Amino acid sequence: MAQRLRRYGRTLLSFWATSLEAELEYQLNLVIELLAVLGNLAGSLFVLVLLAGPSGQLGGWSWNSALVVLGIYTLLDGFTSCVLQPNLSKIVSHVQNGTLDFVLLKPIDSQFWLSTRSFSPWGLPGVIAGLALIGWALVHNGEALSAGGMALAVALLVAGGLILYSLWFLLAGLSIWFVKVWNATEVLRYTLVAGRYPISAYPPALRLVFTLVLPVAFLTTVPAEALLGRASAAWALGSLAAAAISLVGTRLFWQFALRHYTSASS
Amino acid sequence: MAHRNGLKPVERALRIAAALLSSQYAYMLEYRAEIALWALSGVLPLIMLAVWQGSAGAAAAGLNPQGLGRYFLAAFVVRQFSVVWLIHVFEEDALQGKLSPQLLQPLQPLWRYLAAHVAEQATRVPFVALMLAAVLVLKPGLLWLPSAGQLLLGIVAIQAAFVLRFLLQTLVAMLCFWSERAAALDRLLLIPYLFLSGLVAPLESFPPAVRRLAECTPFPAMVSFPAKLLAGESVDVAGGFLNLALWCAVLFPLSRLLWQAGVRRYSAMGA
């Protein structure tokens, strides 16, 4: 087992090293991505100011705590650009062109290969900006976080990341049956924008949708509450359970999908 | 040359337009599933409506819930029918050399892309109607029927906004002749469009200085103006259309110049 883990770790390193080399050919992209992240952040802050109005509150969240939510959104968006988008959006073309066959023949887990083969450094500005915003907002919020609280917050952030990954993988994997849904992940990306604001800013019916159907609440609001030191046991457990279920779910889904994969007809 | 086949220039243009539109429409119908998903990805104004309705900022800016509902629903429709994706197909065509056969035809290739966009809009109609119906079932209070005049002006304004967006993206798309990743630049153009056009926040809620700044850019004409027309808010109709026309008049010759310079540089793939 340990040997297997080491082998996968080494593979991951060489995957990402080669992608970095390839991507660094396009250095102008760094400038563009930096500008895009800063522009998007400035715009989001501007809209947040408008929404909060003179009261400085949104859905019962103070200005600084709403900033934590926005920071987590920015962080997860960067994560999406770094790992999820460059990998999972390619599953469709693998199915379409029949190159999935080559992936399946490799002596490595196909889900692992498909999920980690590429790494795009252009999401890193978003990750850094998100972390900076979270840090800034937490310092200005003025409440010291205990070590246990911090550990819980990190665990919930990881759970959020895993839920996000599972959603992406599920939608991208559907292309095994429906090649035409290649842009389903774009729909996901545009609806997850709802995670920019705390879940309580939405009307009750939508809160339900954003918790059960499209788990935006687990992605940003729940980790933000933990970071602010007011995590509720029920939500934290719910989030961890949702992450575990969705991860096992993607595994079963992928095994099921592969049984239905018949390669591209030529 | 234009009189070849005994056709008058107008007749020839009409024939070409009909052929382009019908063939592109048939092509787009093949991709209905994808287009339905693209239509679904335009839900941003509806999400923003949900946040705005419960926010303190709306009351502070003097926006009433009914007006907000109409505005964002109208902005949703405007966004659906002014989507421009030219740069993504153009980049692929230019890089892979698919542009070359089109350059041999006696027709400016951009017309074909324009026809594809118009055909895509027509394919979207049923999906947008379905989404509107879903919204109205969930929230019947949002329903309103614009008068025939408002509807007509609104549709003209949406199309004008679409043409303006198409011209603006043509400018960036022409950079494909110089760079391999011009589509990345479109990401930058999307930011002011998102935040200054009125797509995520009505212009009334902006601080006065920011609002004046936004109104100096072409972006409010792309969403805010058509949406207000459709929602039946009081707007300066003549001023709004004049603004749209002026921006188009500025961008059209620029895009022509860039096209001519770019085609001279173009050497198909492998350059």
Coordinates of C-alpha atoms in Angstrom, one line a residue:
Chain A
M1 CA 0.0 0.0 0.0
A2 CA 2.8 2.4 1.0
Q3 CA 4.6 1.5 -2.1
R4 CA 1.6 2.1 -4.2
L5 CA 1.0 5.5 -2.6
R6 CA 4.7 6.4 -3.3
R7 CA 4.3 5.4 -6.9
Y8 CA 1.2 7.5 -7.3
G9 CA 2.9 10.4 -5.6
R10 CA 5.9 10.2 -7.9
T11 CA 3.6 10.0 -11.0
L12 CA 1.7 13.1 -9.8
L13 CA 4.9 15.0 -9.5
S14 CA 6.0 14.2 -13.0
F15 CA 2.5 14.9 -14.4
W16 CA 2.5 18.4 -12.9
A17 CA 6.1 19.1 -13.7
T18 CA 5.5 18.4 -17.4
S19 CA 2.3 20.4 -17.5
L20 CA 4.1 23.3 -15.9
E21 CA 6.8 23.2 -18.5
A22 CA 4.2 23.1 -21.3
E23 CA 2.1 25.9 -19.8
L24 CA 5.0 28.2 -19.1
E25 CA 5.5 28.5 -22.8
Y26 CA 2.7 31.0 -22.7
Q27 CA 4.0 33.6 -20.2
L28 CA 1.7 36.3 -21.4
N29 CA -1.1 34.3 -19.9
L30 CA 0.2 35.1 -16.4
V31 CA -0.3 38.8 -16.9
I32 CA -3.8 38.1 -18.3
E33 CA -4.8 35.8 -15.4
L34 CA -3.4 38.2 -12.8
L35 CA -5.5 41.1 -14.4
A36 CA -8.5 38.8 -14.6
V37 CA -8.3 37.7 -11.0
L38 CA -7.8 41.3 -9.7
G39 CA -10.6 42.6 -12.0
N40 CA -13.0 39.9 -10.9
L41 CA -12.2 40.5 -7.3
A42 CA -12.6 44.2 -7.5
G43 CA -15.9 43.7 -9.3
S44 CA -17.2 41.2 -6.7
L45 CA -16.2 43.6 -3.9
F46 CA -18.0 46.4 -5.6
V47 CA -21.2 44.4 -6.0
L48 CA -20.9 43.3 -2.3
V49 CA -20.6 46.9 -1.2
L50 CA -23.8 47.7 -3.3
L51 CA -25.7 44.7 -1.9
A52 CA -24.7 45.4 1.7
G53 CA -25.8 49.0 1.4
P54 CA -25.2 51.5 4.3
S55 CA -26.0 48.8 6.9
G56 CA -22.9 46.8 5.9
Q57 CA -24.7 43.5 6.2
L58 CA -25.8 40.8 3.9
G59 CA -28.2 38.1 5.0
G60 CA -27.3 38.7 8.6
W61 CA -23.5 38.4 7.9
S62 CA -21.3 41.3 8.8
W63 CA -19.1 42.8 6.1
N64 CA -15.9 41.0 7.2
S65 CA -17.6 37.6 7.5
A66 CA -19.2 38.1 4.1
L67 CA -15.6 38.7 2.8
V68 CA -14.5 35.4 4.2
V69 CA -17.2 33.7 2.0
L70 CA -16.0 35.7 -1.1
G71 CA -12.5 34.7 -0.3
I72 CA -13.4 31.0 -0.1
Y73 CA -15.2 31.3 -3.4
T74 CA -12.1 32.9 -5.0
L75 CA -9.9 30.2 -3.6
L76 CA -12.2 27.4 -4.9
D77 CA -12.5 29.1 -8.3
G78 CA -8.7 29.2 -8.5
F79 CA -8.6 25.5 -7.6
T80 CA -11.1 24.8 -10.4
S81 CA -8.8 26.6 -12.9
C82 CA -5.7 24.8 -11.6
V83 CA -6.9 21.2 -11.5
L84 CA -10.5 20.6 -12.3
Q85 CA -11.0 22.5 -15.6
P86 CA -7.8 21.5 -17.4
N87 CA -8.4 17.8 -16.6
L88 CA -12.0 17.0 -16.4
S89 CA -13.0 19.1 -19.4
K90 CA -10.8 16.8 -21.6
I91 CA -12.8 13.7 -20.7
V92 CA -15.3 14.5 -23.4
S93 CA -12.7 14.8 -26.2
H94 CA -11.1 11.5 -25.0
V95 CA -14.5 9.9 -25.4
Q96 CA -15.2 11.6 -28.7
N97 CA -11.9 10.7 -30.3
G98 CA -11.5 7.3 -28.8
T99 CA -8.3 8.2 -27.0
L100 CA -9.9 7.1 -23.7
D101 CA -8.8 3.6 -24.8
F102 CA -5.2 4.5 -24.4
V103 CA -5.9 5.9 -20.9
L104 CA -7.6 2.7 -19.9
L105 CA -4.6 0.6 -21.1
K106 CA -2.2 2.4 -18.9
P107 CA -1.0 0.6 -15.8
I108 CA -2.5 3.3 -13.6
D109 CA -6.0 4.0 -12.2
S110 CA -7.9 5.7 -15.0
Q111 CA -9.9 8.0 -12.7
F112 CA -6.6 9.2 -11.1
W113 CA -5.0 9.8 -14.6
L114 CA -8.1 11.7 -15.9
S115 CA -8.3 13.8 -12.7
T116 CA -4.7 14.8 -12.2
R117 CA -2.9 14.5 -15.6
S118 CA -2.7 18.3 -16.1
F119 CA -2.0 21.2 -13.8
S120 CA -2.6 24.8 -15.0
P121 CA -0.6 27.3 -13.0
W122 CA -2.9 30.0 -14.3
G123 CA -5.4 29.3 -11.4
L124 CA -2.7 30.1 -8.8
P125 CA -3.4 33.9 -8.8
G126 CA -6.9 33.1 -7.8
V127 CA -5.8 30.7 -5.0
I128 CA -3.4 33.3 -3.6
A129 CA -5.9 36.1 -3.9
G130 CA -8.6 34.0 -2.1
L131 CA -6.2 33.1 0.7
A132 CA -5.2 36.7 1.1
L133 CA -8.8 37.9 1.2
I134 CA -9.7 35.2 3.8
G135 CA -6.7 36.2 6.0
W136 CA -7.4 39.9 5.7
A137 CA -11.0 39.5 6.6
L138 CA -10.2 37.2 9.6
V139 CA -7.7 39.6 11.0
H140 CA -10.2 42.5 10.7
N141 CA -12.9 40.4 12.2
G142 CA -10.9 40.3 15.3
E143 CA -11.8 37.0 16.8
A144 CA -9.0 34.6 17.5
L145 CA -9.5 31.1 16.1
S146 CA -8.5 28.1 18.3
A147 CA -6.2 25.4 16.9
G148 CA -9.1 23.0 16.9
G149 CA -11.4 25.4 15.1
M150 CA -8.7 26.0 12.5
A151 CA -8.3 22.2 12.0
L152 CA -12.1 21.9 11.5
A153 CA -12.1 24.8 9.1
V154 CA -9.4 23.2 7.0
A155 CA -11.2 19.9 7.0
L156 CA -14.4 21.6 5.9
L157 CA -12.5 23.4 3.1
V158 CA -11.0 20.2 1.9
A159 CA -14.5 18.6 2.1
G160 CA -15.8 21.5 0.0
G161 CA -13.1 20.9 -2.6
L162 CA -13.9 17.2 -2.7
I163 CA -17.6 17.9 -3.2
L164 CA -16.7 20.3 -6.0
Y165 CA -14.4 17.7 -7.6
S166 CA -17.2 15.1 -7.5
L167 CA -19.7 17.4 -9.1
W168 CA -17.3 18.2 -11.9
F169 CA -16.3 14.5 -12.4
L170 CA -19.9 13.4 -12.4
L171 CA -20.9 15.9 -15.1
A172 CA -17.8 15.3 -17.2
G173 CA -18.2 11.6 -16.9
L174 CA -21.7 11.7 -18.2
S175 CA -20.1 12.2 -21.6
I176 CA -19.5 8.5 -21.8
W177 CA -23.3 8.3 -22.6
F178 CA -24.0 11.7 -24.0
V179 CA -21.1 13.1 -25.9
K180 CA -23.0 16.3 -26.5
V181 CA -23.0 17.4 -22.9
W182 CA -19.5 18.7 -23.1
N183 CA -20.5 22.1 -21.8
A184 CA -22.4 20.8 -18.8
T185 CA -19.4 21.7 -16.6
E186 CA -19.8 25.3 -17.8
V187 CA -23.3 25.4 -16.5
L188 CA -21.9 24.1 -13.2
R189 CA -19.3 26.9 -13.2
Y190 CA -21.9 29.6 -13.8
T191 CA -24.4 28.4 -11.2
L192 CA -21.7 28.0 -8.6
V193 CA -21.3 31.8 -8.7
A194 CA -24.1 31.7 -6.2
G195 CA -21.4 30.7 -3.7
R196 CA -20.0 34.2 -3.7
Y197 CA -22.6 35.2 -1.0
P198 CA -23.6 33.5 2.3
I199 CA -26.4 31.1 1.9
S200 CA -28.7 33.1 4.2
A201 CA -28.7 35.9 1.6
Y202 CA -31.0 33.8 -0.5
P203 CA -34.8 33.3 -0.1
P204 CA -35.6 30.1 1.9
A205 CA -36.6 28.0 -1.1
L206 CA -33.3 28.7 -2.9
R207 CA -31.4 27.9 0.3
L208 CA -32.8 24.4 0.1
V209 CA -31.8 24.1 -3.5
F210 CA -28.3 25.4 -2.7
T211 CA -27.9 22.8 0.1
L212 CA -29.5 19.7 -1.3
V213 CA -29.4 19.9 -5.1
L214 CA -26.5 22.1 -5.8
P215 CA -24.5 22.0 -2.6
V216 CA -23.1 25.6 -2.8
A217 CA -23.7 25.9 1.0
F218 CA -21.1 23.2 1.7
L219 CA -18.6 24.8 -0.6
T220 CA -18.4 28.3 0.9
T221 CA -20.8 29.1 3.7
V222 CA -20.0 26.1 5.9
P223 CA -16.2 26.4 5.8
A224 CA -16.6 30.2 6.3
E225 CA -18.7 29.6 9.5
A226 CA -15.9 27.3 10.8
L227 CA -13.3 29.9 10.0
L228 CA -15.3 32.5 11.9
G229 CA -15.5 30.2 14.9
R230 CA -19.2 29.6 14.8
A231 CA -19.4 26.2 13.1
S232 CA -22.5 24.1 14.0
A233 CA -21.9 20.5 14.6
A234 CA -24.9 19.5 12.3
W235 CA -23.6 21.4 9.3
A236 CA -20.0 20.3 9.8
L237 CA -21.0 16.7 10.0
G238 CA -23.3 17.1 7.0
S239 CA -20.5 18.6 5.0
L240 CA -18.0 15.8 5.9
A241 CA -20.7 13.2 5.2
A242 CA -21.5 14.8 1.8
A243 CA -17.9 14.8 0.9
A244 CA -17.4 11.2 1.8
I245 CA -20.6 10.1 0.0
S246 CA -19.8 12.0 -3.2
L247 CA -16.2 10.7 -3.3
V248 CA -17.4 7.1 -3.0
G249 CA -20.2 8.0 -5.4
T250 CA -17.8 9.2 -8.1
R251 CA -15.8 6.0 -7.7
L252 CA -18.9 3.8 -8.2
F253 CA -20.1 6.0 -11.0
W254 CA -16.8 5.7 -12.9
Q255 CA -16.8 1.9 -12.5
F256 CA -20.4 1.8 -13.8
A257 CA -19.6 4.2 -16.6
L258 CA -16.6 2.2 -17.8
R259 CA -18.8 -0.9 -18.0
H260 CA -20.9 1.0 -20.5
Y261 CA -18.0 2.5 -22.5
T262 CA -17.9 1.0 -26.0
S263 CA -15.1 3.2 -27.4
A264 CA -15.6 5.6 -30.3
S265 CA -17.2 4.1 -33.4
S266 CA -15.1 4.8 -36.4
Chain B
M1 CA -19.0 41.6 -61.1
A2 CA -21.9 42.1 -58.8
H3 CA -24.2 41.8 -61.8
R4 CA -23.0 38.3 -62.6
N5 CA -25.9 35.8 -63.1
G6 CA -28.1 38.8 -63.8
L7 CA -28.8 39.5 -60.1
K8 CA -29.0 42.9 -58.6
P9 CA -26.8 43.5 -55.6
V10 CA -29.7 43.6 -53.2
E11 CA -31.2 40.4 -54.6
R12 CA -27.8 38.7 -54.3
A13 CA -27.4 39.8 -50.7
L14 CA -30.8 38.5 -49.8
R15 CA -30.1 35.2 -51.4
I16 CA -26.8 34.8 -49.6
A17 CA -28.4 35.8 -46.3
A18 CA -31.2 33.3 -46.8
A19 CA -28.8 30.5 -47.7
L20 CA -26.5 31.3 -44.8
L21 CA -29.2 31.6 -42.2
S22 CA -31.1 28.4 -43.2
S23 CA -27.9 26.3 -43.4
Q24 CA -26.6 27.6 -40.1
Y25 CA -30.0 27.1 -38.5
A26 CA -30.1 23.4 -39.6
Y27 CA -26.6 23.1 -38.2
M28 CA -27.5 24.6 -34.9
L29 CA -30.6 22.4 -34.5
E30 CA -28.2 19.4 -34.5
Y31 CA -26.6 20.9 -31.4
R32 CA -29.8 21.6 -29.5
A33 CA -28.7 19.7 -26.4
E34 CA -25.6 21.9 -26.1
I35 CA -27.5 25.1 -26.8
A36 CA -30.0 24.1 -24.1
L37 CA -27.1 23.8 -21.7
W38 CA -25.6 27.1 -22.8
A39 CA -29.0 28.7 -22.2
L40 CA -29.1 27.2 -18.7
S41 CA -25.7 28.7 -18.0
G42 CA -27.1 32.2 -18.4
V43 CA -28.9 32.1 -15.0
L44 CA -26.6 34.7 -13.4
P45 CA -29.2 37.5 -13.5
L46 CA -31.7 35.3 -11.8
I47 CA -29.3 34.4 -9.0
M48 CA -28.5 38.1 -8.6
L49 CA -32.2 38.8 -8.4
A50 CA -32.6 36.4 -5.5
V51 CA -29.7 38.1 -3.6
W52 CA -30.9 41.6 -4.4
Q53 CA -34.4 41.0 -3.3
G54 CA -33.4 40.2 0.3
S55 CA -30.6 42.8 0.5
A56 CA -30.4 46.0 2.4
G57 CA -28.7 47.7 -0.5
A58 CA -31.8 47.5 -2.7
A59 CA -33.9 49.5 -0.3
A60 CA -31.1 52.0 0.3
A61 CA -30.9 52.6 -3.5
G62 CA -34.6 53.1 -3.7
L63 CA -35.3 49.9 -5.7
N64 CA -38.7 48.3 -5.0
P65 CA -39.0 44.5 -5.2
Q66 CA -41.3 44.5 -8.2
G67 CA -39.0 46.8 -10.3
L68 CA -36.0 44.7 -9.4
G69 CA -37.8 41.5 -10.5
R70 CA -38.8 43.0 -13.8
Y71 CA -35.3 44.4 -14.4
F72 CA -33.4 41.2 -13.7
L73 CA -35.9 39.1 -15.6
A74 CA -35.5 41.4 -18.6
A75 CA -31.7 41.4 -18.2
F76 CA -31.8 37.6 -18.3
V77 CA -33.6 37.7 -21.6
V78 CA -31.2 40.4 -23.0
R79 CA -28.2 38.3 -22.0
Q80 CA -29.7 35.1 -23.6
F81 CA -30.1 36.8 -27.0
S82 CA -26.9 38.8 -27.1
V83 CA -24.4 36.0 -26.4
V84 CA -21.3 36.2 -28.6
W85 CA -18.9 33.3 -28.8
L86 CA -17.2 34.4 -32.0
I87 CA -13.7 34.4 -30.6
H88 CA -13.7 30.8 -29.5
V89 CA -14.6 29.4 -32.9
F90 CA -12.6 32.0 -34.8
E91 CA -9.5 31.1 -32.8
E92 CA -9.9 27.4 -33.6
D93 CA -10.5 28.1 -37.3
A94 CA -7.6 30.5 -37.6
L95 CA -5.2 28.1 -35.8
Q96 CA -6.2 25.0 -37.6
G97 CA -6.3 26.7 -41.0
K98 CA -10.1 26.2 -41.5
L99 CA -10.3 29.9 -42.3
S100 CA -8.3 29.3 -45.6
P101 CA -11.2 27.8 -47.7
Q102 CA -13.5 30.5 -46.5
L103 CA -11.1 33.2 -47.7
L104 CA -11.4 31.8 -51.2
Q105 CA -15.1 32.5 -51.3
P106 CA -16.5 35.7 -52.6
L107 CA -17.9 36.5 -49.2
Q108 CA -16.4 38.2 -46.2
P109 CA -16.1 35.2 -43.8
L110 CA -17.3 37.2 -40.8
W111 CA -20.8 37.1 -42.3
R112 CA -20.9 33.4 -41.9
Y113 CA -20.1 33.7 -38.2
L114 CA -22.7 36.4 -37.8
A115 CA -25.3 34.1 -39.4
A116 CA -24.3 31.3 -37.0
H117 CA -24.9 33.6 -34.1
V118 CA -28.3 34.7 -35.3
A119 CA -29.3 31.0 -36.0
E120 CA -28.1 30.1 -32.5
Q121 CA -30.4 32.8 -31.1
A122 CA -33.4 31.3 -33.0
T123 CA -32.5 27.8 -31.6
R124 CA -32.5 29.3 -28.1
V125 CA -36.0 30.7 -28.2
P126 CA -37.9 27.5 -26.9
F127 CA -35.4 26.9 -24.1
V128 CA -35.5 30.5 -22.9
A129 CA -39.3 30.4 -23.1
L130 CA -39.2 27.2 -21.0
M131 CA -36.9 28.8 -18.4
L132 CA -39.1 31.9 -18.2
A133 CA -42.2 29.6 -17.7
A134 CA -40.4 27.8 -14.9
V135 CA -39.6 31.2 -13.2
L136 CA -43.2 32.3 -13.5
V137 CA -44.6 29.1 -12.1
L138 CA -42.3 29.5 -9.1
K139 CA -42.9 33.2 -8.8
P140 CA -46.1 34.3 -10.5
G141 CA -45.7 37.8 -9.1
L142 CA -42.9 38.5 -11.5
L143 CA -45.2 38.2 -14.5
W144 CA -45.8 41.3 -16.6
L145 CA -46.7 41.8 -20.2
P146 CA -44.8 44.6 -22.0
S147 CA -46.9 46.6 -24.4
A148 CA -46.4 45.9 -28.1
G149 CA -44.4 49.0 -28.5
Q150 CA -42.1 48.2 -25.6
L151 CA -41.6 44.7 -26.9
L152 CA -40.7 45.8 -30.4
L153 CA -38.3 48.5 -29.1
G154 CA -36.8 46.0 -26.7
I155 CA -36.2 43.4 -29.4
V156 CA -34.6 46.0 -31.6
A157 CA -32.4 47.2 -28.7
I158 CA -31.4 43.6 -27.9
Q159 CA -30.3 43.1 -31.5
A160 CA -28.4 46.3 -31.6
A161 CA -26.7 45.3 -28.3
F162 CA -25.9 42.0 -29.9
V163 CA -24.3 43.7 -33.0
L164 CA -22.3 46.0 -30.7
R165 CA -21.0 43.0 -28.7
F166 CA -20.2 41.1 -31.9
L167 CA -18.2 44.1 -33.2
L168 CA -16.3 44.4 -30.0
Q169 CA -15.4 40.8 -29.9
T170 CA -14.4 40.9 -33.6
L171 CA -11.8 43.4 -32.6
V172 CA -10.3 41.0 -30.0
A173 CA -10.8 38.0 -32.4
M174 CA -8.7 39.7 -35.0
L175 CA -5.8 39.4 -32.6
C176 CA -5.9 35.7 -33.3
F177 CA -3.9 36.6 -36.4
W178 CA -1.0 37.7 -34.2
S179 CA -1.3 35.6 -31.1
E180 CA -2.1 31.9 -30.4
R181 CA -4.1 32.6 -27.3
A182 CA -6.3 35.6 -28.1
A183 CA -9.3 33.9 -26.5
A184 CA -7.6 34.5 -23.2
L185 CA -8.0 38.2 -23.8
D186 CA -11.7 37.8 -24.0
R187 CA -11.7 36.9 -20.3
L188 CA -10.5 40.4 -19.6
L189 CA -13.2 41.9 -21.8
L190 CA -15.8 39.9 -19.9
I191 CA -15.0 41.6 -16.6
P192 CA -16.2 45.1 -17.4
Y193 CA -19.1 43.6 -19.3
L194 CA -20.1 41.7 -16.2
F195 CA -19.8 44.4 -13.7
L196 CA -20.5 47.7 -15.6
S197 CA -23.3 46.5 -17.9
G198 CA -26.0 46.2 -15.3
L199 CA -26.0 42.4 -15.5
V200 CA -25.3 41.9 -11.8
A201 CA -26.5 45.2 -10.3
P202 CA -28.9 47.8 -11.7
L203 CA -27.0 51.0 -12.6
E204 CA -29.3 53.0 -10.2
S205 CA -27.6 51.3 -7.3
F206 CA -24.1 52.5 -8.4
P207 CA -22.5 55.5 -6.6
P208 CA -23.0 58.5 -8.9
A209 CA -19.3 58.8 -9.9
V210 CA -19.0 55.1 -10.8
R211 CA -22.3 55.4 -12.7
R212 CA -21.0 58.3 -14.8
L213 CA -17.8 56.3 -15.5
A214 CA -19.8 53.2 -16.5
E215 CA -22.0 55.3 -18.8
C216 CA -18.9 56.5 -20.7
T217 CA -18.2 52.9 -21.7
P218 CA -20.2 50.9 -24.2
F219 CA -21.2 48.3 -21.6
P220 CA -24.4 49.7 -20.2
A221 CA -25.8 49.9 -23.7
M222 CA -25.4 46.1 -23.9
V223 CA -27.6 45.1 -21.0
S224 CA -29.0 48.0 -18.9
F225 CA -30.6 49.9 -21.8
P226 CA -32.4 47.0 -23.5
A227 CA -33.4 45.5 -20.2
K228 CA -35.0 48.8 -19.0
L229 CA -36.8 49.2 -22.3
L230 CA -38.3 45.7 -21.9
A231 CA -39.1 46.2 -18.2
G232 CA -41.0 49.3 -19.1
E233 CA -38.9 51.7 -17.0
S234 CA -38.6 55.3 -18.2
V235 CA -35.5 55.6 -20.3
D236 CA -34.2 58.0 -22.9
V237 CA -35.1 55.9 -25.9
A238 CA -33.6 58.1 -28.6
G239 CA -30.5 58.7 -26.5
G240 CA -30.0 55.0 -25.9
F241 CA -30.2 54.1 -29.5
L242 CA -28.0 56.9 -30.5
N243 CA -25.4 55.7 -28.0
L244 CA -25.6 52.2 -29.5
A245 CA -25.3 53.5 -33.0
L246 CA -22.3 55.7 -32.2
W247 CA -20.4 52.9 -30.6
C248 CA -21.1 50.6 -33.6
A249 CA -19.9 53.4 -35.9
V250 CA -16.7 53.7 -34.0
L251 CA -16.0 49.9 -33.8
F252 CA -17.0 48.9 -37.3
P253 CA -14.2 50.7 -39.3
L254 CA -11.7 49.6 -36.6
S255 CA -12.6 46.0 -37.0
R256 CA -12.4 46.3 -40.8
L257 CA -8.9 47.8 -40.6
L258 CA -7.8 45.0 -38.2
W259 CA -9.3 42.4 -40.5
Q260 CA -7.4 43.7 -43.5
A261 CA -4.1 43.9 -41.6
G262 CA -4.7 40.5 -40.1
V263 CA -5.5 38.6 -43.3
R264 CA -2.3 40.0 -44.8
R265 CA -0.4 38.4 -42.0
Y266 CA -2.4 35.2 -42.0
S267 CA -0.5 32.2 -43.4
A268 CA -2.8 29.4 -42.3
M269 CA -1.4 26.9 -39.8
G270 CA 2.2 26.1 -39.1
A271 CA 3.4 29.7 -39.3

